[in-house]
C-alpha cells in the first residue's frame, strides 16, 4: 500500500514525522490488537429515530456478507466525537433522503470488537476529558488546549499520524462496493475510505478554521465558508510561515452550510413564527443544548440561573436538552435549586419529545404547556439525544450554544464561549451572516445578552430577517451539494445543480 502520509498535496513530510507516525501505529496495534486480516461483514438495519425521520439505515456487524445494498445508496461515514459530527451526518442524510437516496449510516466508533473503534474510542475519551479540564483549569486551557486546537491541529505534519492510524480502519470497508457514493463527516472515515479504495469520497470539513487535521488527500474536500475555502486551498499557515504547495482546484469546493432538508425548506415559515411571537410579546423561547463532551456545566448553570426570574415572570421559556448525560440534571438542580419546581421532565421518551416539538412548532397550547416554564430533555439513545436539539431548534426563538457546528444552523444564536480555539471562527461566520451574536467573551456578557433579547426583541427579529436573506443567497444549501458531488450529479463548478451555489 502506498504511504499516503509521506507526501501531502505535493508537500514532502520530514522523515522524523513519518517515523513518529509509524511508531504510533505500532503502539495502537500492540494496545488494541491487529485485525487487518479479519473479514468483517455488515448489514443495514432500521433505527427508531433516524429511519422514520430521514430513511436512514444503520450499518451493523453481521455474520454473513451484506450482499446487495438498498436502492440508491449513499454512505454517511462518521464517528461519535462530541455531537457535532453526528449532527452534520444527520444533515447529509436528510438532504440525501429528500433527493431520493437511501442513506446508510456507518459510524466507525460503533464496532467495539474492532481495532478501528478501539482507537477512535480511546481518542474520543481523551478529547472529552481534555475539553472538560480546559473549562476548569485556565492554565491548562492557555498552555495546552487552546494552542493544540488552534495551531497544533493546523500543522501539516499532524496529518501524517492520522493517515497512518486510518490504515487500521480499512477492514470495515471490505463488504462495501468501491464505487458507492460516500460522504464523510469526520476526517478519519474519509481517510479510511480512501485507504480502502473507495472512489466517490466527499470529505465534508466542519468549522470555519482551516486545519491540516481535516485533510484527506484522494477525497473531494467540501467546506462551508469562503474563509475555509481560501485557507485550505492555499494551505496558508499549515507549516508556520513557510509557503506550501497548494491544494488543486479539483480537490476542494465551497458549497455552503451543511443543513437538514427540513430546516432549509421551512426557513421562511419558522422565521415568520418567531417574528410573530416576538412582536406579540410571547415568552422568548431559549434553547440550551449540551454537547457530547459534557463540558461547560458551571457556565450553563449560570445561564439557567439568569433565566429563572424571567421564566417565573412568563417572559422566557427554557428548552434544556442534556443529551445523554442524565447526571447533568442533578448537577443543575444542585446549582440552581429554583429550577426544579419550574421544570417539566421529558426523559427517554422519543414519542413525547417529538410530540412536544411538534406542538411547540405549531404554537399550540396543550398539556405540555410548551410556551411556559423549563422543559428538560434526556435520552439514553444517542440518536435521540442529538436529534432532539434539531427538533427543538425549529421551535425556539434563540439557541444558546458554543460556536461549533450549531453556529451554521438557520436559527438566531447567542454564542457563548468556545471550547477549543478553532471554534471561535464559527461565531465570526455567524456574526457575518447576521444570524447570531459575536462570541460572548465571558459569562457576564452572555447573561447580559439574555436580558437584552427579552427587553429588545428587535435584535432577534433582525437575525430572522438575515436568515431569510441568507437562504435566498444559497448559503444553507451545502448538504444538497455534498450529495450531488458524491453521486456525480454535478461538477465542481455547480454545472447541472438545481440548487444555487452560495456566492454565484
Tab-separated table of C-alpha atoms in Angstrom:
chain	number	residue	atom	x	y	z
A	1	UNK	CA	0.000	0.000	0.000
A	2	UNK	CA	1.277	3.466	-0.928
A	3	UNK	CA	2.254	5.512	2.093
A	4	UNK	CA	-0.137	8.476	1.836
A	5	UNK	CA	1.454	10.138	4.843
A	6	UNK	CA	4.868	10.890	3.307
A	7	UNK	CA	3.712	13.497	0.767
A	8	UNK	CA	0.555	15.553	1.332
A	9	UNK	CA	-0.696	17.592	-1.634
A	10	UNK	CA	2.822	17.715	-3.032
A	11	UNK	CA	4.400	18.719	0.280
A	12	UNK	CA	7.053	16.277	1.459
A	13	UNK	CA	6.819	15.465	5.155
A	14	UNK	CA	10.130	15.282	7.056
A	15	UNK	CA	11.261	11.728	7.823
A	16	UNK	CA	11.105	12.218	11.597
A	17	UNK	CA	7.348	12.738	11.424
A	18	UNK	CA	6.922	9.645	9.244
A	19	UNK	CA	8.855	7.587	11.805
A	20	UNK	CA	6.787	9.068	14.635
A	21	UNK	CA	3.540	8.173	12.854
A	22	UNK	CA	4.695	4.622	12.157
A	23	UNK	CA	5.713	4.224	15.792
A	24	UNK	CA	2.299	5.437	16.967
A	25	UNK	CA	0.574	2.987	14.629
A	26	UNK	CA	2.599	0.086	16.077
A	27	UNK	CA	1.679	1.246	19.566
A	28	UNK	CA	-2.011	1.094	18.707
A	29	UNK	CA	-1.590	-2.389	17.250
A	30	UNK	CA	0.051	-3.604	20.465
A	31	UNK	CA	-2.616	-1.953	22.615
A	32	UNK	CA	-5.756	-2.770	20.625
A	33	UNK	CA	-4.835	-5.801	18.517
A	34	UNK	CA	-4.269	-6.314	14.801
A	35	UNK	CA	-7.408	-7.184	12.816
A	36	UNK	CA	-6.141	-6.144	9.372
A	37	UNK	CA	-6.725	-9.676	8.070
A	38	UNK	CA	-10.104	-10.119	9.742
A	39	UNK	CA	-13.158	-10.286	7.488
A	40	UNK	CA	-15.992	-8.140	8.792
A	41	UNK	CA	-19.448	-8.162	7.252
A	42	UNK	CA	-22.140	-5.509	7.507
A	43	UNK	CA	-25.916	-5.427	7.482
A	44	UNK	CA	-28.264	-2.439	7.117
A	45	UNK	CA	-30.906	-2.171	9.870
A	46	UNK	CA	-33.652	0.310	10.719
A	47	UNK	CA	-33.317	2.836	13.558
A	48	UNK	CA	-36.196	4.095	15.724
A	49	UNK	CA	-35.177	7.742	15.394
A	50	UNK	CA	-33.450	8.157	12.039
A	51	UNK	CA	-35.372	5.741	9.795
A	52	UNK	CA	-38.789	7.441	10.159
A	53	UNK	CA	-37.231	10.909	10.027
A	54	UNK	CA	-34.898	10.551	7.050
A	55	UNK	CA	-34.920	6.971	5.782
A	56	UNK	CA	-31.563	6.107	7.350
A	57	UNK	CA	-30.448	2.529	7.719
A	58	UNK	CA	-27.629	1.917	10.203
A	59	UNK	CA	-24.784	-0.414	9.250
A	60	UNK	CA	-24.053	-3.054	11.892
A	61	UNK	CA	-21.769	-6.091	12.002
A	62	UNK	CA	-23.171	-9.330	10.601
A	63	UNK	CA	-22.007	-12.933	10.351
A	64	UNK	CA	-22.959	-13.073	6.688
A	65	UNK	CA	-21.831	-10.907	3.758
A	66	UNK	CA	-24.081	-7.912	3.142
A	67	UNK	CA	-24.956	-8.767	-0.437
A	68	UNK	CA	-26.631	-6.047	-2.462
A	69	UNK	CA	-27.118	-2.589	-0.971
A	70	UNK	CA	-30.533	-0.925	-0.644
A	71	UNK	CA	-31.677	1.043	-3.725
A	72	UNK	CA	-29.889	4.346	-4.467
A	73	UNK	CA	-27.450	4.022	-1.549
A	74	UNK	CA	-25.207	6.733	-0.193
A	75	UNK	CA	-22.980	6.033	2.805
A	76	UNK	CA	-22.579	8.642	5.541
A	77	UNK	CA	-19.261	7.811	7.183
A	78	UNK	CA	-18.886	9.317	10.636
A	79	UNK	CA	-17.812	8.891	14.225
A	80	UNK	CA	-19.274	9.963	17.505
A	81	UNK	CA	-16.825	12.523	18.828
A	82	UNK	CA	-18.959	15.032	20.625
A	83	UNK	CA	-22.340	15.543	18.949
A	84	UNK	CA	-21.196	17.788	16.102
A	85	UNK	CA	-20.119	15.133	13.597
A	86	UNK	CA	-23.352	13.202	14.199
A	87	UNK	CA	-25.344	16.373	13.590
A	88	UNK	CA	-23.576	17.034	10.291
A	89	UNK	CA	-24.187	13.395	9.337
A	90	UNK	CA	-27.893	13.842	10.003
A	91	UNK	CA	-27.910	16.895	7.755
A	92	UNK	CA	-26.304	14.900	4.937
A	93	UNK	CA	-28.705	12.008	5.445
A	94	UNK	CA	-31.723	14.308	5.479
A	95	UNK	CA	-30.659	16.011	2.241
A	96	UNK	CA	-29.882	12.668	0.590
A	97	UNK	CA	-33.278	11.250	1.599
A	98	UNK	CA	-35.049	14.313	0.189
A	99	UNK	CA	-33.156	13.792	-3.077
A	100	UNK	CA	-34.269	10.167	-3.404
A	101	UNK	CA	-31.315	8.300	-1.894
A	102	UNK	CA	-31.113	5.723	0.880
A	103	UNK	CA	-28.619	6.977	3.499
A	104	UNK	CA	-26.516	4.238	5.120
A	105	UNK	CA	-25.075	5.275	8.489
A	106	UNK	CA	-21.510	4.000	9.023
A	107	UNK	CA	-20.228	5.061	12.446
A	108	UNK	CA	-16.657	3.797	12.789
A	109	UNK	CA	-16.950	4.285	16.543
A	110	UNK	CA	-19.777	1.737	16.892
A	111	UNK	CA	-17.979	-1.582	16.390
A	112	UNK	CA	-16.385	-2.253	19.813
A	113	UNK	CA	-14.744	-5.543	18.787
A	114	UNK	CA	-12.676	-3.871	16.071
A	115	UNK	CA	-9.290	-2.195	16.307
A	116	UNK	CA	-10.836	0.760	14.474
A	117	UNK	CA	-13.404	1.510	17.181
A	118	UNK	CA	-10.946	0.890	19.992
A	119	UNK	CA	-8.604	3.506	18.532
A	120	UNK	CA	-11.372	6.063	17.985
A	121	UNK	CA	-12.927	5.397	21.379
A	122	UNK	CA	-9.613	5.946	23.124
A	123	UNK	CA	-9.002	9.196	21.244
A	124	UNK	CA	-12.565	10.342	21.920
A	125	UNK	CA	-12.217	9.701	25.651
A	126	UNK	CA	-9.031	11.763	25.787
A	127	UNK	CA	-10.600	14.601	23.789
A	128	UNK	CA	-13.693	14.741	26.016
A	129	UNK	CA	-11.601	14.642	29.177
A	130	UNK	CA	-9.332	17.430	27.930
A	131	UNK	CA	-12.375	19.524	26.955
A	132	UNK	CA	-13.739	19.255	30.476
A	133	UNK	CA	-10.359	20.003	32.081
A	134	UNK	CA	-9.964	23.072	29.857
A	135	UNK	CA	-13.139	24.528	31.364
A	136	UNK	CA	-11.874	24.033	34.917
A	137	UNK	CA	-8.209	24.964	34.539
A	138	UNK	CA	-7.328	28.287	32.921
A	139	UNK	CA	-3.647	27.303	32.899
A	140	UNK	CA	-4.305	24.011	31.064
A	141	UNK	CA	-6.576	25.817	28.631
A	142	UNK	CA	-3.996	28.543	27.913
A	143	UNK	CA	-0.900	26.355	27.686
A	144	UNK	CA	-2.299	23.123	26.214
A	145	UNK	CA	-5.858	23.052	24.932
A	146	UNK	CA	-6.122	26.373	23.079
A	147	UNK	CA	-2.742	26.026	21.282
A	148	UNK	CA	-3.456	22.392	20.322
A	149	UNK	CA	-6.898	23.158	18.871
A	150	UNK	CA	-5.813	26.356	17.166
A	151	UNK	CA	-2.275	25.848	15.886
A	152	UNK	CA	-1.300	22.262	16.734
A	153	UNK	CA	-4.008	20.627	14.621
A	154	UNK	CA	-3.303	23.160	11.852
A	155	UNK	CA	0.219	21.894	11.107
A	156	UNK	CA	0.501	19.711	8.029
A	157	UNK	CA	2.768	17.274	9.864
A	158	UNK	CA	-0.132	16.463	12.236
A	159	UNK	CA	-1.975	14.876	9.318
A	160	UNK	CA	0.731	12.241	8.969
A	161	UNK	CA	-0.197	10.412	12.171
A	162	UNK	CA	-3.900	10.350	11.332
A	163	UNK	CA	-3.178	8.899	7.905
A	164	UNK	CA	-1.237	6.007	9.442
A	165	UNK	CA	-3.945	5.359	12.034
A	166	UNK	CA	-6.650	5.366	9.338
A	167	UNK	CA	-4.915	2.426	7.661
A	168	UNK	CA	-6.071	0.345	10.623
A	169	UNK	CA	-9.722	1.204	9.917
A	170	UNK	CA	-9.848	-0.388	6.461
A	171	UNK	CA	-11.221	-3.860	7.420
A	172	UNK	CA	-14.730	-2.458	8.000
A	173	UNK	CA	-14.933	-1.424	4.320
A	174	UNK	CA	-14.332	-4.820	2.718
A	175	UNK	CA	-18.058	-5.537	2.294
A	176	UNK	CA	-18.794	-2.218	0.566
A	177	UNK	CA	-18.688	-1.787	-3.247
A	178	UNK	CA	-15.872	0.643	-4.027
A	179	UNK	CA	-17.980	2.931	-6.214
A	180	UNK	CA	-20.724	3.542	-3.612
A	181	UNK	CA	-21.287	7.306	-3.082
A	182	UNK	CA	-19.742	8.202	0.273
A	183	UNK	CA	-19.793	11.354	2.406
A	184	UNK	CA	-17.527	11.504	5.453
A	185	UNK	CA	-18.318	13.993	8.211
A	186	UNK	CA	-15.036	13.448	10.042
A	187	UNK	CA	-11.599	13.091	8.521
A	188	UNK	CA	-10.935	9.571	9.851
A	189	UNK	CA	-13.872	7.955	7.999
A	190	UNK	CA	-12.730	9.866	4.916
A	191	UNK	CA	-9.101	8.758	5.187
A	192	UNK	CA	-10.179	5.183	5.917
A	193	UNK	CA	-12.439	5.128	2.851
A	194	UNK	CA	-9.619	6.429	0.645
A	195	UNK	CA	-7.229	3.813	2.033
A	196	UNK	CA	-9.920	1.181	1.349
A	197	UNK	CA	-10.078	2.185	-2.310
A	198	UNK	CA	-13.464	3.931	-2.298
A	199	UNK	CA	-13.756	6.059	-5.434
A	200	UNK	CA	-16.570	8.569	-4.695
A	201	UNK	CA	-15.482	10.033	-1.356
A	202	UNK	CA	-16.563	13.505	-0.227
A	203	UNK	CA	-14.740	14.781	2.847
A	204	UNK	CA	-17.201	17.246	4.432
A	205	UNK	CA	-14.973	19.511	6.541
A	206	UNK	CA	-16.583	21.137	9.606
A	207	UNK	CA	-15.956	24.531	11.212
A	208	UNK	CA	-14.554	27.755	9.757
A	209	UNK	CA	-10.901	27.444	10.770
A	210	UNK	CA	-8.613	25.588	8.305
A	211	UNK	CA	-6.528	22.803	9.895
A	212	UNK	CA	-4.402	20.021	8.416
A	213	UNK	CA	-6.259	17.705	10.792
A	214	UNK	CA	-9.086	17.638	8.223
A	215	UNK	CA	-7.042	16.841	5.107
A	216	UNK	CA	-7.834	13.582	3.314
A	217	UNK	CA	-5.975	13.510	0.017
A	218	UNK	CA	-7.801	11.359	-2.505
A	219	UNK	CA	-11.221	12.625	-1.391
A	220	UNK	CA	-13.071	15.694	-2.636
A	221	UNK	CA	-12.990	18.228	0.196
A	222	UNK	CA	-16.003	20.451	0.828
A	223	UNK	CA	-16.173	23.486	3.108
A	224	UNK	CA	-18.970	25.684	4.418
A	225	UNK	CA	-17.417	29.158	4.143
A	226	UNK	CA	-15.275	31.316	1.834
A	227	UNK	CA	-12.723	31.740	4.634
A	228	UNK	CA	-12.310	27.977	4.974
A	229	UNK	CA	-12.068	27.568	1.201
A	230	UNK	CA	-9.243	30.071	0.829
A	231	UNK	CA	-7.363	28.717	3.852
A	232	UNK	CA	-7.493	25.110	2.689
A	233	UNK	CA	-6.927	25.890	-0.978
A	234	UNK	CA	-3.695	27.777	-0.201
A	235	UNK	CA	-2.705	25.730	2.895
A	236	UNK	CA	-1.762	29.072	4.405
A	237	UNK	CA	-0.206	28.742	7.859
A	238	UNK	CA	-0.111	24.932	7.729
A	239	UNK	CA	3.658	24.999	8.267
A	240	UNK	CA	4.294	28.222	10.133
A	241	UNK	CA	5.316	30.977	7.719
A	242	UNK	CA	6.545	28.533	5.070
A	243	UNK	CA	4.763	28.727	1.695
A	244	UNK	CA	3.396	25.283	0.871
A	245	UNK	CA	2.336	23.683	-2.369
A	246	UNK	CA	-1.418	24.448	-2.521
A	247	UNK	CA	-4.358	22.114	-2.981
A	248	UNK	CA	-5.613	21.856	-6.550
A	249	UNK	CA	-8.884	23.473	-7.599
A	250	UNK	CA	-10.314	19.990	-8.211
A	251	UNK	CA	-9.546	18.922	-4.636
A	252	UNK	CA	-11.856	21.318	-2.803
A	253	UNK	CA	-15.133	23.176	-3.280
A	254	UNK	CA	-17.070	25.728	-1.218
A	255	UNK	CA	-20.683	24.531	-1.020
A	256	UNK	CA	-22.341	26.348	1.907
A	257	UNK	CA	-23.624	25.295	5.325
A	258	UNK	CA	-24.449	21.635	5.941
A	259	UNK	CA	-28.140	21.628	6.882
A	260	UNK	CA	-31.025	19.184	7.084
A	261	UNK	CA	-33.659	19.390	4.361
A	262	UNK	CA	-36.432	20.162	6.870
A	263	UNK	CA	-34.538	23.226	8.117
A	264	UNK	CA	-33.919	24.639	4.649
A	265	UNK	CA	-37.416	24.024	3.320
A	266	UNK	CA	-39.089	25.639	6.350
A	267	UNK	CA	-36.847	28.667	6.924
A	268	UNK	CA	-39.405	31.270	5.895
A	269	UNK	CA	-42.251	29.725	7.927
A	270	UNK	CA	-40.109	29.177	11.026
A	271	UNK	CA	-38.704	32.720	10.927
A	272	UNK	CA	-42.182	34.160	10.454
A	273	UNK	CA	-43.397	32.255	13.542
A	274	UNK	CA	-40.514	33.598	15.598
A	275	UNK	CA	-41.088	37.153	14.452
A	276	UNK	CA	-44.805	36.913	15.277
A	277	UNK	CA	-44.052	35.601	18.777
A	278	UNK	CA	-41.510	38.332	19.394
A	279	UNK	CA	-43.775	41.103	18.119
A	280	UNK	CA	-46.742	39.951	20.218
A	281	UNK	CA	-44.803	39.695	23.484
A	282	UNK	CA	-44.850	35.916	23.843
A	283	UNK	CA	-42.222	34.402	26.171
A	284	UNK	CA	-38.842	34.258	24.442
A	285	UNK	CA	-38.016	30.599	23.887
A	286	UNK	CA	-34.388	29.851	24.771
A	287	UNK	CA	-32.839	26.524	23.810
A	288	UNK	CA	-29.749	25.285	25.634
A	289	UNK	CA	-28.207	22.122	24.208
A	290	UNK	CA	-25.411	20.209	25.949
A	291	UNK	CA	-22.700	18.889	23.630
A	292	UNK	CA	-21.252	15.414	23.550
A	293	UNK	CA	-18.142	16.275	25.553
A	294	UNK	CA	-20.316	17.347	28.501
A	295	UNK	CA	-18.119	20.343	29.321
A	296	UNK	CA	-19.155	23.864	30.438
A	297	UNK	CA	-21.526	22.599	33.168
A	298	UNK	CA	-20.863	25.529	35.526
A	299	UNK	CA	-21.210	28.021	32.674
A	300	UNK	CA	-24.558	26.510	31.653
A	301	UNK	CA	-25.762	26.686	35.247
A	302	UNK	CA	-25.046	30.414	35.191
A	303	UNK	CA	-27.175	30.846	32.073
A	304	UNK	CA	-30.045	28.918	33.643
A	305	UNK	CA	-29.784	30.953	36.849
A	306	UNK	CA	-30.103	34.153	34.826
A	307	UNK	CA	-33.196	32.881	33.053
A	308	UNK	CA	-35.106	31.633	36.118
A	309	UNK	CA	-36.590	35.036	37.158
A	310	UNK	CA	-37.779	35.663	33.600
A	311	UNK	CA	-39.305	32.184	33.440
A	312	UNK	CA	-41.207	32.922	36.650
A	313	UNK	CA	-42.468	36.199	35.172
A	314	UNK	CA	-43.633	34.498	31.989
A	315	UNK	CA	-41.151	36.443	29.862
A	316	UNK	CA	-38.976	33.481	28.913
A	317	UNK	CA	-39.176	29.737	28.386
A	318	UNK	CA	-36.224	27.356	28.506
A	319	UNK	CA	-35.833	24.176	26.490
A	320	UNK	CA	-32.879	22.311	28.025
A	321	UNK	CA	-31.513	19.280	26.169
A	322	UNK	CA	-28.965	17.483	28.343
A	323	UNK	CA	-28.294	14.927	25.602
A	324	UNK	CA	-27.430	11.507	27.013
A	325	UNK	CA	-25.935	12.932	30.227
A	326	UNK	CA	-28.659	12.219	32.777
A	327	UNK	CA	-26.392	13.195	35.655
A	328	UNK	CA	-26.411	16.797	34.459
A	329	UNK	CA	-29.967	17.159	35.704
A	330	UNK	CA	-28.785	16.558	39.254
A	331	UNK	CA	-25.867	18.948	38.705
A	332	UNK	CA	-28.141	21.747	37.518
A	333	UNK	CA	-30.648	21.152	40.334
A	334	UNK	CA	-27.888	21.432	42.895
A	335	UNK	CA	-26.523	24.650	41.392
A	336	UNK	CA	-29.894	26.245	40.597
A	337	UNK	CA	-32.391	24.817	43.145
A	338	UNK	CA	-35.201	27.094	41.950
A	339	UNK	CA	-35.333	25.455	38.548
A	340	UNK	CA	-36.763	22.133	39.771
A	341	UNK	CA	-40.217	23.456	40.597
A	342	UNK	CA	-40.368	25.206	37.234
A	343	UNK	CA	-39.306	22.159	35.226
A	344	UNK	CA	-41.177	19.515	33.277
A	345	UNK	CA	-39.104	16.417	32.549
A	346	UNK	CA	-39.152	14.687	29.170
A	347	UNK	CA	-36.935	11.722	29.917
A	348	UNK	CA	-36.199	8.918	27.474
A	349	UNK	CA	-39.480	9.015	25.574
A	350	UNK	CA	-38.897	9.773	21.932
A	351	UNK	CA	-42.610	9.899	21.152
A	352	UNK	CA	-43.100	12.504	23.891
A	353	UNK	CA	-40.194	14.611	22.629
A	354	UNK	CA	-41.480	14.514	19.053
A	355	UNK	CA	-44.993	15.468	20.144
A	356	UNK	CA	-43.698	18.306	22.298
A	357	UNK	CA	-41.573	19.724	19.484
A	358	UNK	CA	-44.443	19.468	17.004
A	359	UNK	CA	-46.819	21.280	19.339
A	360	UNK	CA	-44.241	23.951	20.104
A	361	UNK	CA	-43.555	24.407	16.409
A	362	UNK	CA	-47.257	24.872	15.724
A	363	UNK	CA	-47.633	27.201	18.733
A	364	UNK	CA	-50.363	25.027	20.177
A	365	UNK	CA	-51.092	25.324	23.891
A	366	UNK	CA	-51.828	21.833	25.199
A	367	UNK	CA	-50.972	19.638	28.171
A	368	UNK	CA	-47.225	20.107	27.623
A	369	UNK	CA	-47.529	23.896	28.028
A	370	UNK	CA	-44.691	24.386	25.546
A	371	UNK	CA	-44.565	28.164	25.952
A	372	UNK	CA	-44.159	28.235	29.731
A	373	UNK	CA	-41.610	27.072	32.276
A	374	UNK	CA	-38.499	24.936	31.810
A	375	UNK	CA	-38.566	21.729	29.795
A	376	UNK	CA	-35.710	19.270	30.279
A	377	UNK	CA	-34.961	16.570	27.708
A	378	UNK	CA	-32.786	13.485	28.199
A	379	UNK	CA	-32.461	10.394	26.030
A	380	UNK	CA	-30.365	7.303	26.579
A	381	UNK	CA	-30.219	6.658	22.832
A	382	UNK	CA	-27.506	8.750	21.184
A	383	UNK	CA	-29.529	9.399	18.044
A	384	UNK	CA	-32.463	10.752	20.050
A	385	UNK	CA	-30.110	12.763	22.268
A	386	UNK	CA	-28.661	14.566	19.244
A	387	UNK	CA	-31.756	14.853	17.077
A	388	UNK	CA	-33.907	16.270	19.891
A	389	UNK	CA	-31.964	19.519	19.526
A	390	UNK	CA	-32.777	19.587	15.807
A	391	UNK	CA	-36.495	19.299	16.537
A	392	UNK	CA	-36.408	21.934	19.274
A	393	UNK	CA	-34.299	24.366	17.227
A	394	UNK	CA	-37.051	24.973	14.729
A	395	UNK	CA	-39.474	25.807	17.547
A	396	UNK	CA	-37.182	28.027	19.642
A	397	UNK	CA	-36.526	31.761	19.335
A	398	UNK	CA	-32.811	31.635	20.149
A	399	UNK	CA	-30.322	28.876	20.866
A	400	UNK	CA	-27.503	29.394	23.359
A	401	UNK	CA	-24.516	27.485	22.045
A	402	UNK	CA	-20.766	27.449	21.792
A	403	UNK	CA	-19.641	28.359	18.256
A	404	UNK	CA	-19.285	24.817	16.974
A	405	UNK	CA	-21.404	23.104	14.311
A	406	UNK	CA	-24.578	24.765	15.596
A	407	UNK	CA	-23.134	28.120	14.512
A	408	UNK	CA	-24.092	27.210	10.941
A	409	UNK	CA	-27.784	26.486	11.595
A	410	UNK	CA	-30.601	28.858	10.493
A	411	UNK	CA	-31.815	29.874	13.934
A	412	UNK	CA	-30.924	33.001	15.966
A	413	UNK	CA	-27.903	32.215	18.134
A	414	UNK	CA	-26.402	33.537	21.327
A	415	UNK	CA	-22.764	32.491	21.016
A	416	UNK	CA	-21.210	31.597	24.352
A	417	UNK	CA	-17.517	30.914	24.954
A	418	UNK	CA	-15.770	28.417	22.708
A	419	UNK	CA	-14.137	25.170	23.833
A	420	UNK	CA	-11.010	24.881	21.689
A	421	UNK	CA	-9.696	27.837	19.706
A	422	UNK	CA	-10.834	26.511	16.319
A	423	UNK	CA	-14.481	27.035	17.313
A	424	UNK	CA	-14.345	30.809	17.651
A	425	UNK	CA	-14.318	31.204	13.873
A	426	UNK	CA	-17.805	29.701	13.823
A	427	UNK	CA	-19.057	32.707	15.773
A	428	UNK	CA	-17.291	35.013	13.324
A	429	UNK	CA	-19.113	33.339	10.431
A	430	UNK	CA	-22.489	33.577	12.175
A	431	UNK	CA	-21.998	37.240	13.021
A	432	UNK	CA	-21.045	37.976	9.406
A	433	UNK	CA	-24.138	36.208	8.063
A	434	UNK	CA	-26.174	38.069	10.686
A	435	UNK	CA	-27.934	35.069	12.237
A	436	UNK	CA	-26.026	35.106	15.535
A	437	UNK	CA	-24.146	37.232	18.028
A	438	UNK	CA	-20.371	37.587	18.170
A	439	UNK	CA	-18.842	35.231	20.739
A	440	UNK	CA	-19.568	36.328	24.302
A	441	UNK	CA	-16.169	36.804	25.992
A	442	UNK	CA	-17.412	35.700	29.422
A	443	UNK	CA	-20.462	34.533	31.359
A	444	UNK	CA	-21.436	38.038	32.433
A	445	UNK	CA	-21.650	39.171	28.809
A	446	UNK	CA	-23.788	36.143	27.880
A	447	UNK	CA	-26.101	36.853	30.800
A	448	UNK	CA	-26.440	40.442	29.625
A	449	UNK	CA	-27.375	39.234	26.145
A	450	UNK	CA	-30.114	37.013	27.601
A	451	UNK	CA	-31.640	40.026	29.303
A	452	UNK	CA	-31.235	42.248	26.254
A	453	UNK	CA	-33.064	39.827	23.968
A	454	UNK	CA	-36.049	39.990	26.314
A	455	UNK	CA	-36.027	43.789	26.576
A	456	UNK	CA	-35.102	44.372	22.917
A	457	UNK	CA	-36.688	41.626	20.779
A	458	UNK	CA	-35.839	43.590	17.625
A	459	UNK	CA	-32.339	42.098	17.864
A	460	UNK	CA	-33.770	38.625	17.302
A	461	UNK	CA	-36.188	39.885	14.652
A	462	UNK	CA	-33.219	41.205	12.690
A	463	UNK	CA	-31.499	37.817	12.924
A	464	UNK	CA	-34.569	36.099	11.471
A	465	UNK	CA	-34.590	38.512	8.558
A	466	UNK	CA	-30.892	37.807	7.982
A	467	UNK	CA	-31.641	34.072	7.915
A	468	UNK	CA	-34.255	34.528	5.197
A	469	UNK	CA	-31.816	36.655	3.183
A	470	UNK	CA	-29.065	34.043	3.622
A	471	UNK	CA	-31.358	31.348	2.271
A	472	UNK	CA	-32.006	33.423	-0.850
A	473	UNK	CA	-28.228	33.680	-1.316
A	474	UNK	CA	-27.904	29.882	-1.200
A	475	UNK	CA	-25.776	29.872	1.946
A	476	UNK	CA	-27.704	26.998	3.559
A	477	UNK	CA	-27.603	24.500	0.643
A	478	UNK	CA	-24.332	22.744	1.480
A	479	UNK	CA	-25.742	19.301	2.282
A	480	UNK	CA	-27.572	19.085	-1.046
A	481	UNK	CA	-24.371	19.967	-2.885
A	482	UNK	CA	-22.365	17.352	-0.947
A	483	UNK	CA	-24.839	14.686	-2.071
A	484	UNK	CA	-24.687	15.926	-5.663
A	485	UNK	CA	-20.897	15.778	-5.668
A	486	UNK	CA	-20.753	12.299	-4.090
A	487	UNK	CA	-23.278	10.907	-6.564
A	488	UNK	CA	-21.836	12.655	-9.606
A	489	UNK	CA	-24.892	14.802	-10.293
A	490	UNK	CA	-22.868	17.988	-10.675
A	491	UNK	CA	-19.352	19.165	-11.402
A	492	UNK	CA	-17.153	21.260	-9.148
A	493	UNK	CA	-18.400	24.456	-10.779
A	494	UNK	CA	-22.010	23.618	-9.933
A	495	UNK	CA	-22.939	22.842	-13.547
A	496	UNK	CA	-26.162	20.861	-13.556
A	497	UNK	CA	-27.083	21.681	-9.944
A	498	UNK	CA	-30.683	22.659	-9.283
A	499	UNK	CA	-29.533	24.464	-6.132
A	500	UNK	CA	-27.914	27.910	-6.295
A	501	UNK	CA	-24.343	27.821	-5.022
A	502	UNK	CA	-23.520	30.411	-2.386
A	503	UNK	CA	-21.641	33.311	-3.906
A	504	UNK	CA	-22.622	32.602	-7.524
